[in-house]
Amino acid sequence: MWQYQKKLQYPIKIKQTNPKLASLIMSQYGGPDGEIGASLRYLSQRYAMPYAELKGLLTDVGTEELAHLEMVGTIVYQLTRNLTEEDIKKAGFDAYFVDHTAGIYPVSAAGVPYNAFSFASKGDAITDMHESMAAEQKARTTYDNILRYCADDPDVRDVIKFLRQREVVHYQRFGEGLRLLTDRLNEKNFYAINPSFD
């Protein structure tokens, strides 16, 4: 089903460690609007989609989100490699370090572990498309917030800007999917036409 190329979608070469920034960016790994939830959302929603184009769209975006998960993990890893005990304490990274050392673990910036309740798969095509569009906007907002904290590190900022732009593209693609659904309202999508509700 997939061909895995052993390279990231966007090159990541971060020169300076910054565990404080890593703890914020970690939210896009395992936070409520992060990449792990996005990939699970879309790869789960695709099964109930009534049209092949929508199944394909959700599969494409869901697998791309897995690539983004890998990128965010790489950013966090590079920002936290070779830390000294002093670096860890000074940055407030000690609570994370105690539980995970510098391993990549899905948590929010607030330290809340990833929970599958952060995404929805309802089985109704229109509901799920709206959910997906909203999810992309929430992820874009999170990247906007991260950009506020990485202005002085172009190595991080460039990658975050790339990931943010992909959220915008995904939102637009899901909007096209929603238009396809509403243009074809019939018994396959139960929003407006459902004989059992008449």
Coordinates of N, CA, C and O in Angstrom, one line a residue:
M1 N 0.8 -1.2 0.0 CA 0.0 0.0 0.0 C 0.9 1.3 0.0 O 0.5 2.2 -0.6
W2 N 2.0 1.2 0.8 CA 2.8 2.4 0.8 C 4.2 2.1 0.3 O 4.7 1.0 0.4
Q3 N 4.9 3.1 -0.2 CA 6.3 3.0 -0.5 C 6.9 4.0 0.5 O 6.6 5.2 0.4
Y4 N 7.8 3.5 1.3 CA 8.5 4.4 2.3 C 9.8 4.8 1.8 O 10.7 3.9 1.5
Q5 N 10.0 6.1 1.6 CA 11.3 6.6 1.3 C 12.0 7.0 2.5 O 11.5 7.8 3.3
K6 N 13.3 6.6 2.7 CA 14.0 6.9 3.9 C 14.5 8.3 3.9 O 15.7 8.6 4.0
K7 N 13.6 9.3 3.8 CA 14.0 10.7 3.9 C 12.7 11.5 4.3 O 11.6 11.0 4.0
L8 N 13.0 12.6 5.0 CA 11.9 13.4 5.4 C 11.3 14.2 4.3 O 12.0 14.5 3.3
Q9 N 10.0 14.6 4.4 CA 9.4 15.5 3.4 C 10.1 16.8 3.3 O 10.1 17.4 2.2
Y10 N 10.7 17.3 4.4 CA 11.4 18.5 4.4 C 12.7 18.3 5.2 O 12.6 17.7 6.3
P11 N 13.9 18.7 4.8 CA 15.1 18.4 5.5 C 15.1 19.1 6.9 O 14.7 20.3 7.0
I12 N 15.6 18.4 7.9 CA 15.7 18.9 9.3 C 17.1 18.8 9.7 O 17.6 17.7 9.9
K13 N 17.7 19.9 9.9 CA 19.1 20.0 10.4 C 19.2 21.1 11.5 O 19.6 22.2 11.1
I14 N 18.9 20.8 12.7 CA 18.8 21.8 13.8 C 20.2 21.8 14.5 O 20.6 20.7 14.9
K15 N 20.8 22.9 14.5 CA 22.1 23.0 15.1 C 22.2 23.2 16.6 O 23.0 22.7 17.3
Q16 N 21.2 24.0 17.1 CA 21.2 24.3 18.6 C 20.1 23.5 19.3 O 19.0 23.3 18.8
T17 N 20.5 22.9 20.5 CA 19.5 22.3 21.3 C 18.7 23.3 22.0 O 19.1 24.4 22.2
N18 N 17.4 22.9 22.3 CA 16.5 23.8 23.0 C 15.4 23.0 23.6 O 14.3 22.9 23.0
P19 N 15.6 22.4 24.8 CA 14.6 21.5 25.3 C 13.3 22.2 25.7 O 12.2 21.6 25.6
K20 N 13.3 23.5 26.0 CA 12.1 24.3 26.3 C 11.2 24.3 25.0 O 10.0 24.1 25.0
L21 N 11.9 24.7 23.9 CA 11.1 24.7 22.6 C 10.6 23.3 22.2 O 9.5 23.1 21.7
A22 N 11.5 22.3 22.5 CA 11.1 20.9 22.2 C 9.8 20.5 22.9 O 8.9 19.9 22.4
S23 N 9.7 21.0 24.2 CA 8.5 20.6 25.0 C 7.3 21.3 24.4 O 6.2 20.7 24.6
L24 N 7.4 22.4 23.8 CA 6.3 23.0 23.1 C 5.9 22.3 21.8 O 4.7 22.1 21.5
I25 N 6.9 22.1 21.0 CA 6.7 21.4 19.7 C 6.1 20.0 19.9 O 5.4 19.5 19.0
M26 N 6.5 19.4 21.0 CA 6.0 18.0 21.3 C 4.5 17.9 21.2 O 3.9 16.9 20.9
S27 N 3.8 19.0 21.4 CA 2.3 19.0 21.3 C 1.9 18.6 19.9 O 0.8 18.1 19.8
Q28 N 2.6 18.9 18.9 CA 2.2 18.5 17.5 C 2.6 17.0 17.3 O 2.2 16.5 16.3
Y29 N 3.3 16.4 18.2 CA 3.5 15.0 18.1 C 2.3 14.2 18.8 O 1.6 13.4 18.2
G30 N 2.0 14.6 20.1 CA 1.0 13.8 20.8 C 0.0 14.7 21.5 O -0.8 14.2 22.3
G31 N -0.1 15.9 21.1 CA -1.1 16.8 21.8 C -2.5 16.6 21.1 O -2.7 15.8 20.2
P32 N -3.5 17.3 21.6 CA -4.9 17.2 21.2 C -5.1 17.5 19.7 O -6.1 16.9 19.1
D33 N -4.3 18.3 19.1 CA -4.4 18.6 17.7 C -3.2 18.2 16.9 O -2.9 18.7 15.8
G34 N -2.5 17.2 17.4 CA -1.2 16.8 16.8 C -1.3 15.8 15.7 O -2.4 15.4 15.3
E35 N -0.2 15.5 15.2 CA -0.1 14.6 14.0 C -0.5 13.2 14.2 O -1.0 12.6 13.3
I36 N -0.3 12.7 15.4 CA -0.7 11.3 15.6 C -2.2 11.2 15.5 O -2.8 10.2 14.9
G37 N -2.9 12.1 16.1 CA -4.4 12.1 16.1 C -4.9 12.4 14.7 O -5.9 11.7 14.2
A38 N -4.2 13.2 13.9 CA -4.6 13.5 12.5 C -4.5 12.2 11.7 O -5.4 11.9 11.0
S39 N -3.4 11.6 11.8 CA -3.2 10.4 11.0 C -4.3 9.3 11.3 O -4.9 8.7 10.4
L40 N -4.5 9.1 12.6 CA -5.5 8.1 13.0 C -6.9 8.5 12.6 O -7.7 7.7 12.2
R41 N -7.2 9.8 12.7 CA -8.5 10.3 12.3 C -8.8 10.0 10.8 O -9.8 9.4 10.5
Y42 N -7.9 10.4 10.0 CA -8.2 10.2 8.5 C -8.1 8.8 8.1 O -8.9 8.4 7.2
L43 N -7.2 8.0 8.6 CA -7.1 6.6 8.2 C -8.2 5.8 8.8 O -8.6 4.7 8.3
S44 N -8.9 6.3 9.8 CA -10.1 5.7 10.3 C -11.4 6.1 9.6 O -12.3 5.3 9.3
Q45 N -11.4 7.4 9.3 CA -12.6 8.0 8.6 C -12.8 7.4 7.2 O -13.9 7.3 6.7
R46 N -11.7 7.1 6.6 CA -11.8 6.7 5.1 C -12.7 5.5 4.9 O -13.3 5.4 3.8
Y47 N -12.9 4.6 5.9 CA -13.6 3.4 5.6 C -15.1 3.7 5.3 O -15.7 3.0 4.6
A48 N -15.7 4.7 6.0 CA -17.1 5.0 5.8 C -17.4 5.9 4.7 O -18.6 6.3 4.5
M49 N -16.4 6.4 4.0 CA -16.6 7.4 2.9 C -17.3 6.7 1.7 O -16.9 5.6 1.3
P50 N -18.4 7.3 1.2 CA -19.2 6.7 0.1 C -18.5 6.7 -1.3 O -19.0 6.0 -2.1
Y51 N -17.5 7.5 -1.5 CA -16.9 7.6 -2.8 C -15.4 7.4 -2.8 O -14.7 7.8 -1.8
A52 N -14.9 6.7 -3.8 CA -13.5 6.4 -3.9 C -12.6 7.6 -3.8 O -11.5 7.5 -3.2
E53 N -13.1 8.7 -4.4 CA -12.2 10.0 -4.3 C -12.0 10.4 -2.9 O -10.9 10.9 -2.5
L54 N -13.0 10.2 -2.0 CA -12.9 10.6 -0.6 C -12.0 9.6 0.2 O -11.3 10.0 1.0
K55 N -12.2 8.4 -0.1 CA -11.4 7.4 0.5 C -9.9 7.6 0.2 O -9.0 7.6 1.0
G56 N -9.7 7.9 -1.1 CA -8.3 8.2 -1.6 C -7.7 9.5 -0.9 O -6.6 9.5 -0.5
L57 N -8.6 10.5 -0.8 CA -8.2 11.8 -0.2 C -7.7 11.5 1.3 O -6.7 12.0 1.7
L58 N -8.6 10.8 2.0 CA -8.3 10.6 3.4 C -7.1 9.7 3.6 O -6.3 9.9 4.5
T59 N -6.9 8.7 2.7 CA -5.7 7.9 2.8 C -4.4 8.7 2.5 O -3.4 8.6 3.2
D60 N -4.5 9.5 1.4 CA -3.3 10.4 1.1 C -3.0 11.3 2.3 O -1.8 11.4 2.6
V61 N -3.9 12.0 2.8 CA -3.6 12.9 3.9 C -3.2 12.2 5.1 O -2.3 12.6 5.8
G62 N -3.9 11.1 5.4 CA -3.6 10.3 6.6 C -2.1 9.8 6.6 O -1.4 9.9 7.6
T63 N -1.7 9.3 5.5 CA -0.3 8.8 5.4 C 0.7 10.0 5.4 O 1.8 9.9 6.0
E64 N 0.3 11.1 4.8 CA 1.2 12.3 4.9 C 1.3 12.8 6.4 O 2.4 13.2 6.8
E65 N 0.2 12.7 7.1 CA 0.3 13.0 8.5 C 1.3 12.1 9.3 O 1.9 12.5 10.2
L66 N 1.4 10.9 8.9 CA 2.4 10.0 9.5 C 3.8 10.5 9.2 O 4.7 10.4 10.1
A67 N 4.0 11.0 8.0 CA 5.3 11.6 7.7 C 5.5 12.9 8.5 O 6.6 13.1 8.9
H68 N 4.5 13.6 8.8 CA 4.6 14.8 9.6 C 4.9 14.4 11.1 O 5.7 15.1 11.8
L69 N 4.3 13.3 11.5 CA 4.6 12.8 12.9 C 6.1 12.5 13.0 O 6.8 12.8 14.0
E70 N 6.7 11.9 11.9 CA 8.1 11.6 11.9 C 8.9 12.8 11.9 O 10.0 12.9 12.6
M71 N 8.5 13.9 11.2 CA 9.2 15.1 11.2 C 9.2 15.8 12.5 O 10.2 16.3 13.0
V72 N 8.0 15.8 13.2 CA 7.9 16.5 14.5 C 8.8 15.7 15.5 O 9.5 16.3 16.3
G73 N 8.8 14.4 15.4 CA 9.7 13.6 16.3 C 11.1 13.9 16.1 O 11.9 14.0 17.0
T74 N 11.5 14.1 14.8 CA 12.9 14.4 14.5 C 13.3 15.8 15.0 O 14.4 16.0 15.5
I75 N 12.4 16.8 14.9 CA 12.6 18.1 15.5 C 12.9 18.0 17.0 O 13.9 18.5 17.5
V76 N 12.0 17.3 17.7 CA 12.1 17.2 19.1 C 13.4 16.5 19.5 O 14.1 16.9 20.4
Y77 N 13.7 15.4 18.7 CA 15.0 14.7 19.0 C 16.2 15.6 18.8 O 17.1 15.6 19.7
Q78 N 16.2 16.3 17.7 CA 17.4 17.2 17.5 C 17.5 18.3 18.5 O 18.6 18.8 18.8
L79 N 16.4 18.8 19.0 CA 16.4 19.9 20.0 C 16.8 19.4 21.4 O 17.1 20.2 22.2
T80 N 16.7 18.1 21.6 CA 17.0 17.5 22.9 C 18.2 16.6 23.0 O 18.5 16.0 24.0
R81 N 19.0 16.5 21.9 CA 20.1 15.5 21.9 C 21.3 16.1 22.7 O 21.5 17.4 22.7
N82 N 22.0 15.3 23.4 CA 23.2 15.6 24.1 C 23.0 16.7 25.1 O 23.9 17.6 25.3
L83 N 21.9 16.7 25.8 CA 21.6 17.7 26.9 C 22.4 17.4 28.1 O 22.6 16.2 28.5
T84 N 22.9 18.4 28.8 CA 23.5 18.3 30.1 C 22.4 18.3 31.1 O 21.3 18.8 30.9
E85 N 22.8 17.9 32.3 CA 21.8 18.0 33.5 C 21.4 19.4 33.7 O 20.3 19.7 34.0
E86 N 22.4 20.3 33.6 CA 22.1 21.8 33.7 C 21.1 22.3 32.7 O 20.2 23.0 33.0
D87 N 21.3 21.9 31.4 CA 20.4 22.3 30.3 C 19.0 21.8 30.6 O 18.0 22.6 30.5
I88 N 18.9 20.6 31.1 CA 17.6 20.0 31.4 C 16.8 20.8 32.5 O 15.7 21.2 32.4
K89 N 17.6 21.1 33.6 CA 17.0 21.8 34.7 C 16.6 23.2 34.3 O 15.5 23.7 34.6
K90 N 17.5 23.9 33.7 CA 17.4 25.3 33.3 C 16.1 25.5 32.4 O 15.4 26.5 32.5
A91 N 15.9 24.5 31.5 CA 14.8 24.6 30.5 C 13.5 24.1 31.1 O 12.4 24.2 30.4
G92 N 13.5 23.6 32.3 CA 12.2 23.0 32.8 C 11.8 21.7 32.2 O 10.7 21.3 32.2
F93 N 12.8 21.0 31.6 CA 12.6 19.8 30.9 C 12.7 18.6 31.8 O 12.6 17.5 31.4
D94 N 13.0 18.8 33.1 CA 13.3 17.8 34.0 C 12.1 16.8 34.2 O 12.3 15.6 34.4
A95 N 10.9 17.3 34.3 CA 9.7 16.5 34.5 C 9.5 15.5 33.4 O 9.3 14.3 33.6
Y96 N 9.7 16.0 32.2 CA 9.6 15.1 31.0 C 10.8 14.1 31.0 O 10.6 12.9 30.8
F97 N 12.0 14.6 31.3 CA 13.2 13.8 31.3 C 13.1 12.6 32.3 O 13.5 11.5 32.0
V98 N 12.5 12.9 33.5 CA 12.4 11.8 34.5 C 11.6 10.6 34.0 O 12.0 9.5 34.2
D99 N 10.5 10.9 33.2 CA 9.7 9.8 32.7 C 10.2 9.2 31.4 O 10.0 8.0 31.2
H100 N 10.8 10.0 30.6 CA 11.1 9.6 29.2 C 12.6 9.8 28.8 O 12.9 9.5 27.6
T101 N 13.4 10.3 29.7 CA 14.8 10.7 29.3 C 14.6 11.6 28.1 O 13.8 12.6 28.2
A102 N 15.3 11.4 27.0 CA 15.1 12.2 25.8 C 14.4 11.5 24.7 O 14.5 11.8 23.6
G103 N 13.7 10.4 25.1 CA 12.9 9.6 24.2 C 11.7 10.4 23.7 O 11.2 11.3 24.4
I104 N 11.2 10.1 22.5 CA 10.1 10.8 21.9 C 8.8 10.1 22.4 O 8.6 8.9 22.2
Y105 N 8.0 10.8 23.1 CA 6.7 10.2 23.7 C 5.6 11.1 23.4 O 5.7 12.4 23.6
P106 N 4.4 10.6 23.0 CA 3.3 11.5 22.6 C 2.6 12.1 23.8 O 1.8 11.5 24.5
V107 N 2.9 13.4 24.0 CA 2.3 14.2 25.0 C 2.0 15.6 24.5 O 2.6 16.0 23.5
S108 N 1.2 16.3 25.2 CA 0.9 17.7 24.8 C 2.0 18.6 25.4 O 2.8 18.1 26.3
A109 N 2.0 19.8 25.1 CA 3.0 20.8 25.7 C 2.7 20.9 27.2 O 3.6 21.2 27.9
A110 N 1.5 20.6 27.6 CA 1.2 20.6 29.1 C 1.6 19.3 29.8 O 1.4 19.2 31.0
G111 N 2.1 18.3 29.0 CA 2.5 17.1 29.6 C 1.4 16.0 29.7 O 1.6 14.9 30.2
V112 N 0.2 16.3 29.0 CA -0.9 15.3 29.1 C -0.6 14.2 28.0 O -0.4 14.6 26.8
P113 N -0.6 12.9 28.3 CA -0.3 11.9 27.3 C -1.4 11.9 26.2 O -2.5 12.2 26.5
Y114 N -1.0 11.4 25.1 CA -1.9 11.3 23.9 C -3.1 10.5 24.3 O -3.0 9.5 25.0
N115 N -4.3 10.9 23.9 CA -5.5 10.1 24.1 C -6.3 10.1 22.9 O -6.5 11.1 22.2
A116 N -6.8 8.9 22.5 CA -7.6 8.8 21.3 C -8.9 9.6 21.3 O -9.5 9.8 20.2
F117 N -9.3 10.1 22.4 CA -10.5 10.9 22.5 C -10.3 12.3 21.8 O -11.2 13.1 21.6
S118 N -9.0 12.5 21.3 CA -8.7 13.8 20.7 C -9.1 13.8 19.2 O -9.0 14.8 18.5
F119 N -9.6 12.7 18.7 CA -10.1 12.7 17.3 C -11.4 11.9 17.2 O -11.8 11.2 18.1
A120 N -12.2 12.3 16.1 CA -13.5 11.6 15.9 C -13.5 11.0 14.6 O -12.9 11.4 13.6
S121 N -14.2 9.9 14.6 CA -14.6 9.2 13.3 C -16.0 8.7 13.5 O -16.3 7.8 14.2
K122 N -17.0 9.5 12.9 CA -18.4 9.3 13.2 C -19.1 8.3 12.2 O -20.1 7.8 12.6
G123 N -18.5 8.2 11.0 CA -19.1 7.3 10.1 C -20.2 8.0 9.2 O -20.8 7.3 8.3
D124 N -20.4 9.3 9.4 CA -21.2 10.1 8.5 C -20.3 10.9 7.7 O -19.5 11.7 8.3
A125 N -20.4 10.8 6.4 CA -19.4 11.5 5.5 C -19.3 13.0 5.7 O -18.2 13.5 5.8
I126 N -20.5 13.7 5.8 CA -20.4 15.1 6.0 C -19.9 15.5 7.3 O -19.1 16.4 7.4
T127 N -20.3 14.8 8.4 CA -19.8 15.1 9.7 C -18.3 14.9 9.7 O -17.6 15.8 10.3
D128 N -17.8 13.8 9.2 CA -16.4 13.5 9.2 C -15.6 14.5 8.4 O -14.5 14.9 8.8
M129 N -16.1 15.0 7.3 CA -15.4 16.0 6.5 C -15.3 17.3 7.3 O -14.2 18.0 7.3
H130 N -16.4 17.7 7.9 CA -16.3 18.9 8.8 C -15.3 18.7 9.9 O -14.5 19.7 10.2
E131 N -15.3 17.6 10.5 CA -14.4 17.3 11.6 C -12.9 17.4 11.1 O -12.1 18.0 11.7
S132 N -12.7 16.9 9.9 CA -11.3 16.9 9.3 C -10.9 18.3 9.0 O -9.8 18.7 9.2
M133 N -11.8 19.1 8.4 CA -11.5 20.5 8.2 C -11.2 21.3 9.4 O -10.2 22.0 9.5
A134 N -12.0 21.1 10.5 CA -11.8 21.7 11.8 C -10.4 21.3 12.4 O -9.7 22.1 12.9
A135 N -10.1 20.0 12.2 CA -8.8 19.5 12.8 C -7.6 20.2 12.1 O -6.7 20.5 12.8
E136 N -7.7 20.4 10.8 CA -6.6 21.0 10.1 C -6.5 22.5 10.5 O -5.3 23.0 10.7
Q137 N -7.6 23.2 10.8 CA -7.5 24.5 11.3 C -6.9 24.6 12.7 O -6.1 25.5 13.1
K138 N -7.3 23.6 13.6 CA -6.7 23.6 14.9 C -5.2 23.3 14.9 O -4.4 23.9 15.6
A139 N -4.8 22.4 14.0 CA -3.4 22.1 13.8 C -2.6 23.3 13.3 O -1.5 23.7 13.8
R140 N -3.2 24.0 12.4 CA -2.6 25.3 11.8 C -2.4 26.3 12.9 O -1.4 26.9 13.1
T141 N -3.5 26.4 13.8 CA -3.4 27.4 14.9 C -2.3 27.0 15.9 O -1.5 27.8 16.3
T142 N -2.1 25.7 16.1 CA -1.0 25.2 17.0 C 0.3 25.6 16.4 O 1.2 26.0 17.1
Y143 N 0.5 25.3 15.1 CA 1.7 25.7 14.4 C 1.9 27.2 14.5 O 3.1 27.7 14.7
D144 N 0.9 28.0 14.3 CA 1.0 29.5 14.5 C 1.6 29.8 15.8 O 2.4 30.7 16.0
N145 N 1.0 29.2 16.9 CA 1.5 29.4 18.2 C 2.9 29.0 18.4 O 3.7 29.7 19.1
I146 N 3.3 27.9 17.9 CA 4.7 27.4 17.9 C 5.6 28.4 17.3 O 6.7 28.7 17.8
L147 N 5.2 29.0 16.1 CA 6.0 29.9 15.4 C 6.4 31.2 16.3 O 7.4 31.8 16.1
R148 N 5.5 31.5 17.2 CA 5.7 32.7 18.1 C 6.9 32.4 19.0 O 7.5 33.4 19.5
Y149 N 7.3 31.1 19.2 CA 8.3 30.8 20.2 C 9.6 30.4 19.5 O 10.6 30.1 20.2
C150 N 9.6 30.3 18.2 CA 10.9 29.8 17.5 C 11.4 30.8 16.5 O 12.2 30.5 15.6
A151 N 11.1 32.1 16.7 CA 11.5 33.1 15.8 C 13.0 33.3 15.7 O 13.5 33.6 14.6
D152 N 13.7 32.9 16.7 CA 15.2 33.1 16.7 C 15.9 31.9 16.3 O 17.2 31.9 16.3
D153 N 15.2 30.9 15.8 CA 15.9 29.6 15.3 C 15.4 29.3 13.9 O 14.4 28.6 13.8
P154 N 16.0 29.8 12.9 CA 15.6 29.5 11.5 C 15.5 28.0 11.1 O 14.7 27.6 10.3
D155 N 16.4 27.2 11.7 CA 16.4 25.8 11.5 C 15.1 25.1 11.9 O 14.6 24.3 11.2
V156 N 14.5 25.6 13.0 CA 13.2 25.1 13.4 C 12.1 25.8 12.7 O 11.2 25.2 12.2
R157 N 12.2 27.1 12.6 CA 11.1 27.9 12.0 C 10.8 27.5 10.6 O 9.6 27.4 10.3
D158 N 11.8 27.2 9.8 CA 11.5 26.8 8.4 C 10.7 25.5 8.3 O 9.8 25.4 7.5
V159 N 11.0 24.6 9.2 CA 10.3 23.3 9.2 C 8.9 23.5 9.7 O 7.9 23.0 9.1
I160 N 8.7 24.3 10.7 CA 7.4 24.5 11.3 C 6.5 25.3 10.2 O 5.3 25.0 10.1
K161 N 7.1 26.2 9.5 CA 6.4 26.9 8.5 C 5.9 25.9 7.3 O 4.8 26.0 6.8
F162 N 6.8 25.0 7.0 CA 6.4 24.0 6.0 C 5.2 23.2 6.5 O 4.3 23.0 5.8
L163 N 5.3 22.7 7.7 CA 4.2 21.9 8.3 C 2.9 22.7 8.4 O 1.9 22.2 8.1
R164 N 3.0 23.9 8.8 CA 1.9 24.8 8.8 C 1.2 24.9 7.4 O 0.0 24.8 7.3
Q165 N 2.0 25.1 6.4 CA 1.5 25.3 5.1 C 0.8 24.0 4.6 O -0.3 24.0 3.9
R166 N 1.3 22.8 5.0 CA 0.6 21.6 4.7 C -0.8 21.5 5.3 O -1.7 20.9 4.7
E167 N -0.9 22.0 6.5 CA -2.2 22.0 7.2 C -3.2 22.9 6.3 O -4.4 22.5 6.2
V168 N -2.8 24.0 5.8 CA -3.6 24.8 5.0 C -4.0 24.1 3.7 O -5.2 24.1 3.3
V169 N -3.1 23.4 3.1 CA -3.4 22.6 1.9 C -4.4 21.5 2.2 O -5.4 21.3 1.5
H170 N -4.2 20.8 3.3 CA -5.1 19.7 3.7 C -6.5 20.3 3.9 O -7.5 19.7 3.5
Y171 N -6.6 21.4 4.6 CA -7.9 22.1 4.8 C -8.6 22.3 3.4 O -9.8 22.0 3.3
Q172 N -7.9 22.8 2.5 CA -8.4 23.1 1.2 C -8.9 21.8 0.5 O -9.9 21.8 -0.1
R173 N -8.1 20.8 0.6 CA -8.4 19.5 0.0 C -9.7 18.9 0.6 O -10.6 18.4 -0.1
F174 N -9.8 19.0 1.9 CA -11.0 18.5 2.6 C -12.2 19.4 2.2 O -13.3 18.9 2.1
G175 N -12.0 20.7 2.0 CA -13.1 21.5 1.5 C -13.6 21.1 0.1 O -14.8 21.0 -0.1
E176 N -12.7 20.7 -0.7 CA -13.1 20.1 -2.0 C -13.8 18.8 -1.8 O -14.8 18.6 -2.5
G177 N -13.4 18.0 -0.9 CA -14.1 16.8 -0.6 C -15.6 17.0 -0.1 O -16.5 16.3 -0.5
L178 N -15.7 18.0 0.8 CA -17.0 18.4 1.2 C -17.9 18.9 0.1 O -19.1 18.5 0.0
R179 N -17.4 19.7 -0.8 CA -18.1 20.1 -2.0 C -18.6 18.9 -2.8 O -19.7 18.8 -3.3
L180 N -17.7 17.9 -3.0 CA -18.0 16.7 -3.7 C -19.2 16.0 -3.1 O -20.2 15.6 -3.8
L181 N -19.2 15.9 -1.8 CA -20.3 15.3 -1.0 C -21.6 16.1 -1.2 O -22.7 15.5 -1.5
T182 N -21.6 17.4 -1.0 CA -22.8 18.2 -1.1 C -23.4 18.3 -2.5 O -24.6 18.4 -2.7
D183 N -22.5 18.2 -3.5 CA -22.9 18.1 -4.9 C -23.6 16.8 -5.2 O -24.4 16.8 -6.2
R184 N -23.3 15.8 -4.4 CA -23.9 14.5 -4.7 C -24.8 14.0 -3.6 O -24.9 12.8 -3.4
L185 N -25.5 14.9 -2.9 CA -26.3 14.4 -1.9 C -27.3 13.4 -2.4 O -28.1 13.6 -3.3
N186 N -27.3 12.2 -1.8 CA -28.2 11.1 -2.1 C -28.2 10.1 -1.0 O -27.8 10.4 0.1
E187 N -28.7 8.9 -1.2 CA -28.8 7.9 -0.2 C -27.5 7.5 0.4 O -27.4 6.9 1.5
K188 N -26.4 7.8 -0.3 CA -25.1 7.4 0.3 C -24.6 8.3 1.3 O -23.7 8.0 2.1
N189 N -25.0 9.6 1.4 CA -24.6 10.5 2.5 C -25.9 11.0 3.1 O -26.7 11.6 2.5
F190 N -26.0 10.8 4.4 CA -27.3 10.8 5.1 C -27.6 12.2 5.7 O -28.3 12.3 6.7
Y191 N -27.0 13.2 5.1 CA -27.2 14.5 5.7 C -28.6 15.1 5.5 O -29.3 15.4 6.4
A192 N -29.0 15.2 4.2 CA -30.2 15.9 3.9 C -31.2 14.9 3.3 O -32.4 15.1 3.5
I193 N -30.8 13.8 2.8 CA -31.7 12.8 2.2 C -31.5 11.5 2.8 O -30.5 10.8 2.6
N194 N -32.4 11.1 3.7 CA -32.4 9.8 4.4 C -33.8 9.4 4.5 O -34.6 9.9 5.3
P195 N -34.2 8.4 3.8 CA -35.6 7.9 3.8 C -36.1 7.6 5.2 O -37.3 7.8 5.5
S196 N -35.2 7.1 6.1 CA -35.7 6.7 7.4 C -36.1 7.9 8.2 O -36.8 7.8 9.3
F197 N -35.7 9.1 7.8 CA -36.0 10.3 8.6 C -37.2 11.1 8.0 O -37.7 12.0 8.6
D198 N -37.7 10.6 6.9 CA -38.9 11.3 6.3 C -40.2 11.0 7.0 O -40.4 10.0 7.6

